[in-house]
Short mmCIF file of C-alpha atoms in Angstrom, two decimals:
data_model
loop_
_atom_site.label_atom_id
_atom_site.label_comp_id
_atom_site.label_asym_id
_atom_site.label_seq_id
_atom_site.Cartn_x
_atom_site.Cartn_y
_atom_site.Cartn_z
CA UNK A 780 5.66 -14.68 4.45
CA UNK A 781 3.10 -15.18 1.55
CA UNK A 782 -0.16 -13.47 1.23
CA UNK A 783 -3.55 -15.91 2.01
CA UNK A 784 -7.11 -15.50 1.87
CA UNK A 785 -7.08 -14.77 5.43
CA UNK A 786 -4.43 -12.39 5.89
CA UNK A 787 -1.74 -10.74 4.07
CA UNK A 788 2.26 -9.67 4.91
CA UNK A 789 1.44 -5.91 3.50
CA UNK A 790 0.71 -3.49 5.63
CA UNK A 791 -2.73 -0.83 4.97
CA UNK A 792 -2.20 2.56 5.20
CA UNK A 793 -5.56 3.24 5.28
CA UNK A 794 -8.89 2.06 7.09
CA UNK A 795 -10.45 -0.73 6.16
CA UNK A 796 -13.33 -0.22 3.33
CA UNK A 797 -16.15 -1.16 5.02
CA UNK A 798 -18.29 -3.60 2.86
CA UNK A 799 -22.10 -5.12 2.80
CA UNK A 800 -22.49 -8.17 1.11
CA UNK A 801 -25.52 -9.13 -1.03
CA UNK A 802 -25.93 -12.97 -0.99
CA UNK A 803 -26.01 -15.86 1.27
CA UNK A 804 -25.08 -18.81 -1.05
CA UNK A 805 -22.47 -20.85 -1.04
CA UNK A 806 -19.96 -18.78 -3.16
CA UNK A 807 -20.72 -15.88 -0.41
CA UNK A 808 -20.27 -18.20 2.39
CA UNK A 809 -16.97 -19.65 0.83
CA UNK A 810 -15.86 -16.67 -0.67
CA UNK A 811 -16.98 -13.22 -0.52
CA UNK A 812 -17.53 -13.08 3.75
CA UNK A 813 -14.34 -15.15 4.45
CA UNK A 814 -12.17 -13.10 2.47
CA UNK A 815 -13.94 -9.24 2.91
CA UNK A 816 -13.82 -10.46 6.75
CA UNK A 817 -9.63 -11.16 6.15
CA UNK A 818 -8.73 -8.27 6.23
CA UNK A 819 -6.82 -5.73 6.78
CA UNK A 820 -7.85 -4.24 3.49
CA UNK A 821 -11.82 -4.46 4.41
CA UNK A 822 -14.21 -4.86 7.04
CA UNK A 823 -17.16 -7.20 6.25
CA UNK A 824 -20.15 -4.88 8.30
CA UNK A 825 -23.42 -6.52 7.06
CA UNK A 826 -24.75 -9.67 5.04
CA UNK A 827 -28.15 -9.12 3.40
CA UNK A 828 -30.13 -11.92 1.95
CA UNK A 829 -33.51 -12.85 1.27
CA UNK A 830 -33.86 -15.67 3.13
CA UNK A 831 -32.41 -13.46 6.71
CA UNK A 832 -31.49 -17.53 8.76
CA UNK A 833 -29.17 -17.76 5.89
CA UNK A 834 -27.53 -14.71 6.21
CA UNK A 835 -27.18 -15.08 9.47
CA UNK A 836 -24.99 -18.27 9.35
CA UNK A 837 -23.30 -16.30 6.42
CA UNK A 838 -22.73 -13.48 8.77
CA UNK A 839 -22.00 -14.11 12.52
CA UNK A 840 -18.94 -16.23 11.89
CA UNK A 841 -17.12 -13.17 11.01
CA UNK A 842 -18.85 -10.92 13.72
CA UNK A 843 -20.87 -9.16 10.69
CA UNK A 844 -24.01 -7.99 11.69
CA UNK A 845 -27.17 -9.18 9.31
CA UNK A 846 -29.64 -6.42 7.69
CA UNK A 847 -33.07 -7.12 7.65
CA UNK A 848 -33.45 -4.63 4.31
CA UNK A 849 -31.07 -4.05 1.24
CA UNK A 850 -31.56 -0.47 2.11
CA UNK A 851 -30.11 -1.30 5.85
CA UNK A 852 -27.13 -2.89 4.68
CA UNK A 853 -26.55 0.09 2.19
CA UNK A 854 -26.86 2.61 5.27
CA UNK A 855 -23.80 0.83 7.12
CA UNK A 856 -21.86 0.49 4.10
CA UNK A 857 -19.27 2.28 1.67
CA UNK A 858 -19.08 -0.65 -0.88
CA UNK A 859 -21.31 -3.74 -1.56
CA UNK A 860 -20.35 -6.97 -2.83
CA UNK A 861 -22.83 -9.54 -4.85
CA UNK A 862 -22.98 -13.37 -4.68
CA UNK A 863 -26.27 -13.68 -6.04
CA UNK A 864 -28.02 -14.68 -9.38
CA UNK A 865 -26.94 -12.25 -12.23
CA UNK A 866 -30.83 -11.59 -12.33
CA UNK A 867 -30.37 -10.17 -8.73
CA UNK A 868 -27.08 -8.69 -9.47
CA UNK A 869 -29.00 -6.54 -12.29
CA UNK A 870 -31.49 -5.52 -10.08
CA UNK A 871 -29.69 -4.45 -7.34
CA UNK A 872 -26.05 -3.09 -8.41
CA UNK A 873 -27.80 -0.41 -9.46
CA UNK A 874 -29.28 0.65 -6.70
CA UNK A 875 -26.19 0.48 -4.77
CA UNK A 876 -24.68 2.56 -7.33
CA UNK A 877 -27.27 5.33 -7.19
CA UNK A 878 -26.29 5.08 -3.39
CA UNK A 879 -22.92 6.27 -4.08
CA UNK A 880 -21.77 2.82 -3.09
CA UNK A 881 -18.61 1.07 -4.72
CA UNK A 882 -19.60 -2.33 -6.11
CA UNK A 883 -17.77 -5.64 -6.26
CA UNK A 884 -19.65 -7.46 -9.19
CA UNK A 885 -19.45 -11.24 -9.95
CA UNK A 886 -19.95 -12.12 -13.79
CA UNK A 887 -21.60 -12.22 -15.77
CA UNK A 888 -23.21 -8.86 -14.81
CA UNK A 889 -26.85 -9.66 -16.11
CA UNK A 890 -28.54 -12.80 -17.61
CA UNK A 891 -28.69 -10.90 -21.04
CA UNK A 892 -27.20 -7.43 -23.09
CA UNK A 893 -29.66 -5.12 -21.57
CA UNK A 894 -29.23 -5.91 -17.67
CA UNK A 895 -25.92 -5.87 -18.34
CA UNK A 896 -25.70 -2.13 -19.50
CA UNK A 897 -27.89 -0.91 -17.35
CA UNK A 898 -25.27 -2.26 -14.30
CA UNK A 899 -22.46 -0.67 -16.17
CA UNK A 900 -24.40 2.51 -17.13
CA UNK A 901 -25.49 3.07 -13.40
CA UNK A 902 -21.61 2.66 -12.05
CA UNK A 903 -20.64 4.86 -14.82
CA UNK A 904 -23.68 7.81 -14.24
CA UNK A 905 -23.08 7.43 -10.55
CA UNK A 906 -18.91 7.65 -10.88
CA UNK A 907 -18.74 4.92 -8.28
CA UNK A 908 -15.76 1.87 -8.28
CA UNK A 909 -16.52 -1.20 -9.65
CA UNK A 910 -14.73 -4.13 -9.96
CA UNK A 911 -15.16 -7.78 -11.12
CA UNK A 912 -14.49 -10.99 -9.44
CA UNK A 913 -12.69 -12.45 -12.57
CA UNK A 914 -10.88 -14.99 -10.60
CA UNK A 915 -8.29 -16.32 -12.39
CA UNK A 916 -6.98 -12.27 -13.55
CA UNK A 917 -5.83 -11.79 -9.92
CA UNK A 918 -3.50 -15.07 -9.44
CA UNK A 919 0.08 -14.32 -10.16
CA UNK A 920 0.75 -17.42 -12.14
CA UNK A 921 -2.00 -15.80 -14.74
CA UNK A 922 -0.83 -12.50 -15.07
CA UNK A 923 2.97 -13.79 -15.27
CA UNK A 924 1.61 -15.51 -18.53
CA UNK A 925 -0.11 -12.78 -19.69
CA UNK A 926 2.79 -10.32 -19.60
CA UNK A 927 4.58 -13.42 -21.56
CA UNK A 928 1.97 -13.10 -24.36
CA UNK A 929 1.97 -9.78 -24.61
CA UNK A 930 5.55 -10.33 -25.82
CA UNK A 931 5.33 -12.36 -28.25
CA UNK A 932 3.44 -12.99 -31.91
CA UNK A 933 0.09 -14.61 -31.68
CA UNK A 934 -1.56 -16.22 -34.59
CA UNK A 935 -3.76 -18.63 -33.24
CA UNK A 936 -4.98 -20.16 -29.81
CA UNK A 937 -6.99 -23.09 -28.32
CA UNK A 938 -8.09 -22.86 -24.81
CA UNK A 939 -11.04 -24.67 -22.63
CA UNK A 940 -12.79 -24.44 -19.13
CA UNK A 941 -14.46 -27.94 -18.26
CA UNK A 942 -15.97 -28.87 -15.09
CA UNK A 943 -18.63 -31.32 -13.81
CA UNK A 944 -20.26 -28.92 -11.29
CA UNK A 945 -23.87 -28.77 -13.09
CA UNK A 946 -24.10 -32.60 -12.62
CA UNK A 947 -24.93 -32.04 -9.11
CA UNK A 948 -24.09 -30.62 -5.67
CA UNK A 949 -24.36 -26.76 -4.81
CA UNK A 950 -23.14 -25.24 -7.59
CA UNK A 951 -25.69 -26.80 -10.15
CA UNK A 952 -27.39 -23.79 -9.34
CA UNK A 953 -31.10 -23.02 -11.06
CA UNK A 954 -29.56 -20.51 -13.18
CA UNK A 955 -26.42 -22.29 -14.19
CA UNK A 956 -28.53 -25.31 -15.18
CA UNK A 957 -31.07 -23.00 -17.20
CA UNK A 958 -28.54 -20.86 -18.58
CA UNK A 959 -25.73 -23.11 -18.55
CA UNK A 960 -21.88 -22.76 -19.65
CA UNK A 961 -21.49 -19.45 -21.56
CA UNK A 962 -22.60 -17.01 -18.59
CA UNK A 963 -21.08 -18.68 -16.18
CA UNK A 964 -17.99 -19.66 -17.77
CA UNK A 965 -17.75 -17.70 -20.73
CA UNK A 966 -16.57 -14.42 -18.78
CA UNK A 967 -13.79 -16.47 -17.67
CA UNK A 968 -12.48 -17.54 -20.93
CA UNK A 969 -13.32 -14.52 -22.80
CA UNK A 970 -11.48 -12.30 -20.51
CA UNK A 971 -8.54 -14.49 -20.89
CA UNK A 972 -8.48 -14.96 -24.68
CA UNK A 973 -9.30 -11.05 -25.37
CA UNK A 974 -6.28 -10.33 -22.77
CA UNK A 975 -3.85 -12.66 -23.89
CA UNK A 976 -4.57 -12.67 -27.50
CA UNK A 977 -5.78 -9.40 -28.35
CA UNK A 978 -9.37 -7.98 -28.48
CA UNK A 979 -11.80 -10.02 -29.36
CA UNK A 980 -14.21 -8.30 -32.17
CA UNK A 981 -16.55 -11.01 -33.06
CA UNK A 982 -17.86 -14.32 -31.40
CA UNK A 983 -19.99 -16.92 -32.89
CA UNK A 984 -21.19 -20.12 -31.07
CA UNK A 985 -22.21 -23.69 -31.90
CA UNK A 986 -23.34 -25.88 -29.41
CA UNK A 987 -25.93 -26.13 -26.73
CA UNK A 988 -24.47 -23.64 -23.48
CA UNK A 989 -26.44 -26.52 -21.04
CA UNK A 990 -24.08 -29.53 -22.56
CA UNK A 991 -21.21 -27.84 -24.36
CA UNK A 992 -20.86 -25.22 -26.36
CA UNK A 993 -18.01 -24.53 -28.98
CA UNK A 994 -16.69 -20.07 -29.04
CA UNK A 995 -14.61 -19.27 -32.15
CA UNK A 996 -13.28 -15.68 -31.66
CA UNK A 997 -11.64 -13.28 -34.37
CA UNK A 998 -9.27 -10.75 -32.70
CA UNK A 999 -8.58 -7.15 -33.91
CA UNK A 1000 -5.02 -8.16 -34.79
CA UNK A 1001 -6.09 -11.66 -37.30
CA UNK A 1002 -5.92 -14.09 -34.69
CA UNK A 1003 -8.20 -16.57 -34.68
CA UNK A 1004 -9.29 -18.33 -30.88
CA UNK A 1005 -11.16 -21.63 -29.64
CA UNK A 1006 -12.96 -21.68 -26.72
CA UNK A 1007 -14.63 -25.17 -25.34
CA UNK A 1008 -17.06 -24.71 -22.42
CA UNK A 1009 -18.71 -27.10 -20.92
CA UNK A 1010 -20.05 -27.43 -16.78
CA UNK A 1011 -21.90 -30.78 -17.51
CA UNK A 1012 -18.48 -33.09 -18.36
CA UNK A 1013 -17.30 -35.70 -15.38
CA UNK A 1014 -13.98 -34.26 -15.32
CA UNK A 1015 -11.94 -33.98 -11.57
CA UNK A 1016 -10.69 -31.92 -11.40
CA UNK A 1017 -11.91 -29.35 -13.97
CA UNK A 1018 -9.89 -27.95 -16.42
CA UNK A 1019 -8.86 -24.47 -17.67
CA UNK A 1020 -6.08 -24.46 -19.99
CA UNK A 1021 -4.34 -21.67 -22.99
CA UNK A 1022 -2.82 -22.17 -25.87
CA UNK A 1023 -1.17 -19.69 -27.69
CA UNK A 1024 0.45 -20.40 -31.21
CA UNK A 1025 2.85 -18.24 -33.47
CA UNK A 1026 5.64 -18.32 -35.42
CA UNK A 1027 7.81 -19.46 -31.74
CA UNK A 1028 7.15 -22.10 -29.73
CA UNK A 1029 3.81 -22.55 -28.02
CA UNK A 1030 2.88 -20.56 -25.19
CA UNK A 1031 0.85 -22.97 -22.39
CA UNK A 1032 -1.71 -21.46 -19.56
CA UNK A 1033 -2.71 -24.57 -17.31
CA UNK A 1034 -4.63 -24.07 -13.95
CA UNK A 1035 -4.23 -27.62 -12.47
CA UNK A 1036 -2.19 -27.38 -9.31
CA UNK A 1037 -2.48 -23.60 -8.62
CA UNK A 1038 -3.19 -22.41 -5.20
CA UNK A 1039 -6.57 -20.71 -5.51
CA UNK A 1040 -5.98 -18.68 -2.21
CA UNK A 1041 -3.23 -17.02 -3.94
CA UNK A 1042 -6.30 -14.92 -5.57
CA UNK A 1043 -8.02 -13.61 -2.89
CA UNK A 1044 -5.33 -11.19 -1.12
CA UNK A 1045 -4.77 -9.70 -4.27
CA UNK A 1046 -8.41 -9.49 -5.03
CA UNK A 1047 -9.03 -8.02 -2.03
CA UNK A 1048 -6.16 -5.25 -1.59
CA UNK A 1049 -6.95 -4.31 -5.30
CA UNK A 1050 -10.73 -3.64 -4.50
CA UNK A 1051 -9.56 -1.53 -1.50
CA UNK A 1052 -7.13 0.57 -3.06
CA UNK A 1053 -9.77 1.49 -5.83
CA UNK A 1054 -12.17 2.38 -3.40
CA UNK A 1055 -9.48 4.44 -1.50
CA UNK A 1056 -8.31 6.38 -4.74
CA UNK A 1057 -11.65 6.21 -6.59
CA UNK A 1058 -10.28 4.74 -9.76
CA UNK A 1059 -11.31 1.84 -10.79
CA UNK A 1060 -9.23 -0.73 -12.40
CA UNK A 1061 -9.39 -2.38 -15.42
CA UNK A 1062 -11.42 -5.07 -14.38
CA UNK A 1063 -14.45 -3.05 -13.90
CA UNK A 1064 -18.14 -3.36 -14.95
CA UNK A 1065 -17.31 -1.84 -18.30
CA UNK A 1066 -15.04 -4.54 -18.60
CA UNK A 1067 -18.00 -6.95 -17.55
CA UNK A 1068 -20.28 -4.77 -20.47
CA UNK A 1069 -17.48 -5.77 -22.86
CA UNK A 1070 -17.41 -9.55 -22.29
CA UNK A 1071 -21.49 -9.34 -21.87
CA UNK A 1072 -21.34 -8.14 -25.43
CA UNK A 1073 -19.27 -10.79 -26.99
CA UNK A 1074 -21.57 -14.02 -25.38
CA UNK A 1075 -24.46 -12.07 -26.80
CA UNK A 1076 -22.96 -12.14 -30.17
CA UNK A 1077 -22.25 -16.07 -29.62
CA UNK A 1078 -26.21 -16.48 -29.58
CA UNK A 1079 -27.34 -14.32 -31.85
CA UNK A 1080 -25.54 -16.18 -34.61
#
């Protein structure tokens, strides 16, 4: 029996981590309640939004209750999730934190440097869990390849994450279209390049983020990476693809035809067990600070 969004074929030792969300969007609707709600990992308790009819039709499907204040849904909560704006994110996370609340971030963590660190520095002064929702680091077929590169001599790489979803529909949301490709993708990409590669010490960007914009990264080790991002390409489906180039043959990440539900349990149980042991993992909002840090450099020339 294989683990899904909705349920997994591990057992929990523990109780379920009870969790508010923040958001009322789509990506909370189609994400963050269906999955917290799963189970048996975490309890979805509240949904707090600022418009309260949506989080209501976010909420009762999974028998959550809706708060009519932020503070509210902190009261019945031990961790909070966010599916809003990274403007929102910035604002709120911290509060949460100061809370004593664990927080399950979505990326970028702030529109620019400073929201960013001021997210990471109030998980970090409060000692509370954090963890991102880099979605491609929890699918299995991802981390099989990066244990593969981690084996291996890397001199070079090409990679790309295209997509059509700022062309229309609910995605092309107001700050995707104003900020375009590099938040909203970059974290993606980055995180995979500094993973697979090595770390990634300097960025710099050509290219407008809104249409498509071009990342060439220099790793600690003298690799050299290419990054193509673009949200405003008709491409179906999108694309998100690795290449990884040495003295052996190439070494090929490809996400067309993964099962994207394969994420979620794994998401889920990790989130969980960090909260349970109070250690975060490595995907956490310092982790988010890092890869905040290297799309600031793309811009700043």
């Amino acid at each position: 029996m294989t683990a899904t969004a909705t349920g997994t074929s591990l057992p929990w030792p523990h109780e379920p981590v009870r969790v508010g969300l923040v958001g009322a969007g789509p990506w909370a609707r189609a994400v963050h309640a269906r999955v917290l709600a799963a189970g048996p990992e975490t309890r979805l308790t509240a949904v707090w939004a600022r418009r309260a009819e949506a989080a209501r039709e976010t909420a009762s499907p999974h028998g959550a209750a809706t708060a009519a204040r932020f503070e509210e849904l902190l009261d019945g909560c031990e961790a909070v999730a966010f599916a809003v704006p990274p403007a929102v994110q910035a604002e709120l996370a911290p509060l949460a934190a100061k809370a004593g609340k664990a927080l399950l971030l979505e990326k970028p963590l702030g529109v620019d440097l400073a929201s960013a660190r001021r997210v990471a520095d109030a998980a970090a002064e409060a000692g509370v869990v954090s963890q991102l929702v880099l979605s491609n680091r929890y699918h299995p077929a991802t981390r099989e390849f990066l244990s593969a590169a981690r084996a291996i001599e890397i001199t070079g790489a090409r990679s790309c994450l295209l997509h059509g979803a700022f062309l229309g529909g609910e995605f092309a949301t107001p700050w995707r279209l104003e900020h375009g490709a590099l938040l909203d993708l970059g974290p993606h990409l980055l995180d995979l390049l500094d993973a697979a590669v090595g770390t990634i010490v300097r960025v710099r960007g050509t290219g407008d983020p809104r249409r498509w914009i071009e990342l060439t990264c220099e790793h600690a080790n003298g690799a050299v990476s290419q990054a193509s991002l673009s949200g405003s390409v008709d491409l179906e489906p999108g694309s998100t693809r690795i290449e990884l180039f040495g003295p052996q043959p190439p070494l090929v990440f490809d996400a067309a035809g993964l099962d994207g539900e394969e994420i979620w349990p794994v998401l889920r149980r990790e989130f969980a067990t960090a909260v349970r042991t109070g250690v975060s993992g490595p995907l956490d909002a310092r982790r988010g600070l890092h890869l905040q840090k290297l799309m600031d450099q793309a811009t700043s020339g």
